[in-house]
């Protein structure tokens, strides 16, 4: 199921083309990470586009910019570590407040990484739950199964 962008409209208006780098092979990942030696210690922004391709961008990039404003099959943050001369995913989440994907998007992530022949942990290493408050409309990141809006104290849908 594609996820539409649900973040602030002003961020979407600034999107000009696809900012994410397609990763279709280990060589694509090697080349991109070689250009980012100073950034490798922290996770990167990623999306899986509508064609099932992994796109990655620097961490402080907006997911919607990485995706070129288009719907995605998954979005979050991803970390890599180089072992035995090749990169592997060491951490991957669904943390994207622009798309708010649920944990059910993992198969799209796994398929994109498998097609690119990039080893991965087999599931999200951290899963985030997002809810829009029915009372005030604000986006909430649910923590510790506490389904209460941090902005207005209303109950959030479970």
C-alpha positions as a Python dict, from the first residue, in 0.01 Angstrom:
ca = {
    (1, 'X'): (0, 0, 0),
    (2, 'X'): (157, 332, -96),
    (3, 'X'): (192, 599, 171),
    (4, 'X'): (104, 955, 72),
    (5, 'X'): (292, 1248, 221),
    (6, 'X'): (108, 1379, 530),
    (7, 'X'): (362, 1629, 660),
    (8, 'X'): (362, 2009, 640),
    (9, 'X'): (259, 2151, 302),
    (10, 'X'): (540, 2408, 307),
    (11, 'X'): (799, 2127, 303),
    (12, 'X'): (628, 1962, 8),
    (13, 'X'): (625, 2293, -181),
    (14, 'X'): (1006, 2310, -153),
    (15, 'X'): (1057, 1971, -318),
    (16, 'X'): (1230, 2007, -653),
    (17, 'X'): (1301, 1668, -806),
    (18, 'X'): (1407, 1343, -640),
    (19, 'X'): (1686, 1396, -385),
    (20, 'X'): (1736, 1029, -297),
    (21, 'X'): (2007, 819, -456),
    (22, 'X'): (1881, 488, -599),
    (23, 'X'): (2048, 180, -455),
    (24, 'X'): (2008, -110, -696),
    (25, 'X'): (2335, -290, -623),
    (26, 'X'): (2617, -314, -370),
    (27, 'X'): (2823, -93, -604),
    (28, 'X'): (2560, 184, -585),
    (29, 'X'): (2578, 174, -206),
    (30, 'X'): (2961, 161, -205),
    (31, 'X'): (2981, 467, -430),
    (32, 'X'): (2727, 671, -233),
    (33, 'X'): (2880, 588, 106),
    (34, 'X'): (3230, 667, -23),
    (35, 'X'): (3106, 1022, -83),
    (36, 'X'): (2982, 1044, 278),
    (37, 'X'): (3274, 938, 495),
    (38, 'X'): (3190, 1201, 760),
    (39, 'X'): (2824, 1096, 783),
    (40, 'X'): (2851, 718, 818),
    (41, 'X'): (2829, 713, 1198),
    (42, 'X'): (2463, 815, 1196),
    (43, 'X'): (2160, 677, 1012),
    (44, 'X'): (2049, 804, 673),
    (45, 'X'): (1704, 895, 541),
    (46, 'X'): (1551, 635, 312),
    (47, 'X'): (1236, 566, 116),
    (48, 'X'): (1126, 281, -105),
    (49, 'X'): (971, 440, -410),
    (50, 'X'): (662, 320, -595),
    (51, 'X'): (876, 98, -818),
    (52, 'X'): (1026, -76, -515),
    (53, 'X'): (1367, 90, -537),
    (54, 'X'): (1555, 197, -225),
    (55, 'X'): (1643, 568, -230),
    (56, 'X'): (1881, 709, 32),
    (57, 'X'): (1972, 1064, 132),
    (58, 'X'): (2164, 1236, 412),
    (59, 'X'): (1996, 1207, 753),
    (60, 'X'): (1875, 1564, 775),
    (61, 'X'): (1696, 1532, 442),
    (62, 'X'): (1318, 1527, 438),
    (63, 'X'): (1169, 1194, 334),
    (64, 'X'): (940, 1371, 88),
    (65, 'X'): (1244, 1533, -80),
    (66, 'X'): (1417, 1194, -96),
    (67, 'X'): (1106, 1063, -275),
    (68, 'X'): (1059, 1363, -501),
    (69, 'X'): (719, 1436, -347),
    (70, 'X'): (575, 1104, -461),
    (71, 'X'): (399, 832, -259),
    (72, 'X'): (627, 564, -115),
    (73, 'X'): (604, 199, -16),
    (74, 'X'): (817, 261, 296),
    (75, 'X'): (1017, 536, 466),
    (76, 'X'): (1243, 572, 766),
    (77, 'X'): (1604, 579, 876),
    (78, 'X'): (1873, 327, 786),
    (79, 'X'): (2227, 264, 913),
    (80, 'X'): (2509, 69, 751),
    (81, 'X'): (2831, -93, 865),
    (82, 'X'): (3113, -222, 645),
    (83, 'X'): (3210, -579, 718),
    (84, 'X'): (3421, -819, 515),
    (85, 'X'): (3455, -563, 238),
    (86, 'X'): (3084, -501, 192),
    (87, 'X'): (2814, -289, 352),
    (88, 'X'): (2526, -435, 552),
    (89, 'X'): (2226, -274, 718),
    (90, 'X'): (2273, -262, 1095),
    (91, 'X'): (1966, -56, 1183),
    (92, 'X'): (1646, 30, 1003),
    (93, 'X'): (1328, 199, 1127),
    (94, 'X'): (998, 328, 998),
    (95, 'X'): (1062, 670, 1156),
    (96, 'X'): (919, 922, 910),
    (97, 'X'): (677, 1187, 1029),
    (98, 'X'): (625, 1295, 668),
    (99, 'X'): (479, 959, 560),
    (100, 'X'): (400, 787, 894),
    (101, 'X'): (442, 434, 761),
    (102, 'X'): (335, 149, 986),
    (103, 'X'): (541, -162, 1062),
    (104, 'X'): (359, -342, 780),
    (105, 'X'): (583, -169, 526),
    (106, 'X'): (878, -394, 618),
    (107, 'X'): (827, -635, 323),
    (108, 'X'): (883, -345, 79),
    (109, 'X'): (1208, -255, 259),
    (110, 'X'): (1327, -616, 264),
    (111, 'X'): (1244, -664, -105),
    (112, 'X'): (1432, -346, -205),
    (113, 'X'): (1738, -448, -1),
    (114, 'X'): (1725, -805, -133),
    (115, 'X'): (1707, -681, -494),
    (116, 'X'): (2007, -456, -425),
    (117, 'X'): (2186, -752, -260),
    (118, 'X'): (2243, -559, 63),
    (119, 'X'): (2233, -778, 377),
    (120, 'X'): (1980, -667, 641),
    (121, 'X'): (1855, -772, 986),
    (122, 'X'): (1529, -927, 860),
    (123, 'X'): (1299, -673, 1024),
    (124, 'X'): (1285, -324, 1164),
    (125, 'X'): (1533, -278, 1447),
    (126, 'X'): (1300, -15, 1596),
    (127, 'X'): (931, 36, 1515),
    (128, 'X'): (749, 366, 1559),
    (129, 'X'): (373, 417, 1592),
    (130, 'X'): (219, 741, 1463),
    (131, 'X'): (-128, 878, 1527),
    (132, 'X'): (-304, 1199, 1433),
    (133, 'X'): (-511, 1332, 1720),
    (134, 'X'): (-884, 1334, 1639),
    (135, 'X'): (-931, 1637, 1868),
    (136, 'X'): (-652, 1876, 1770),
    (137, 'X'): (-520, 1716, 1450),
    (138, 'X'): (-155, 1711, 1564),
    (139, 'X'): (74, 1423, 1476),
    (140, 'X'): (188, 1216, 1773),
    (141, 'X'): (463, 961, 1807),
    (142, 'X'): (319, 697, 2043),
    (143, 'X'): (566, 580, 2307),
    (144, 'X'): (531, 294, 2553),
    (145, 'X'): (178, 220, 2421),
    (146, 'X'): (61, 551, 2573),
    (147, 'X'): (-213, 653, 2327),
    (148, 'X'): (-270, 1006, 2458),
    (149, 'X'): (-209, 1325, 2259),
    (150, 'X'): (91, 1516, 2393),
    (151, 'X'): (-64, 1842, 2270),
    (152, 'X'): (-418, 1827, 2412),
    (153, 'X'): (-436, 1510, 2629),
    (154, 'X'): (-712, 1355, 2414),
    (155, 'X'): (-718, 980, 2364),
    (156, 'X'): (-553, 865, 2040),
    (157, 'X'): (-692, 581, 1829),
    (158, 'X'): (-529, 252, 1925),
}
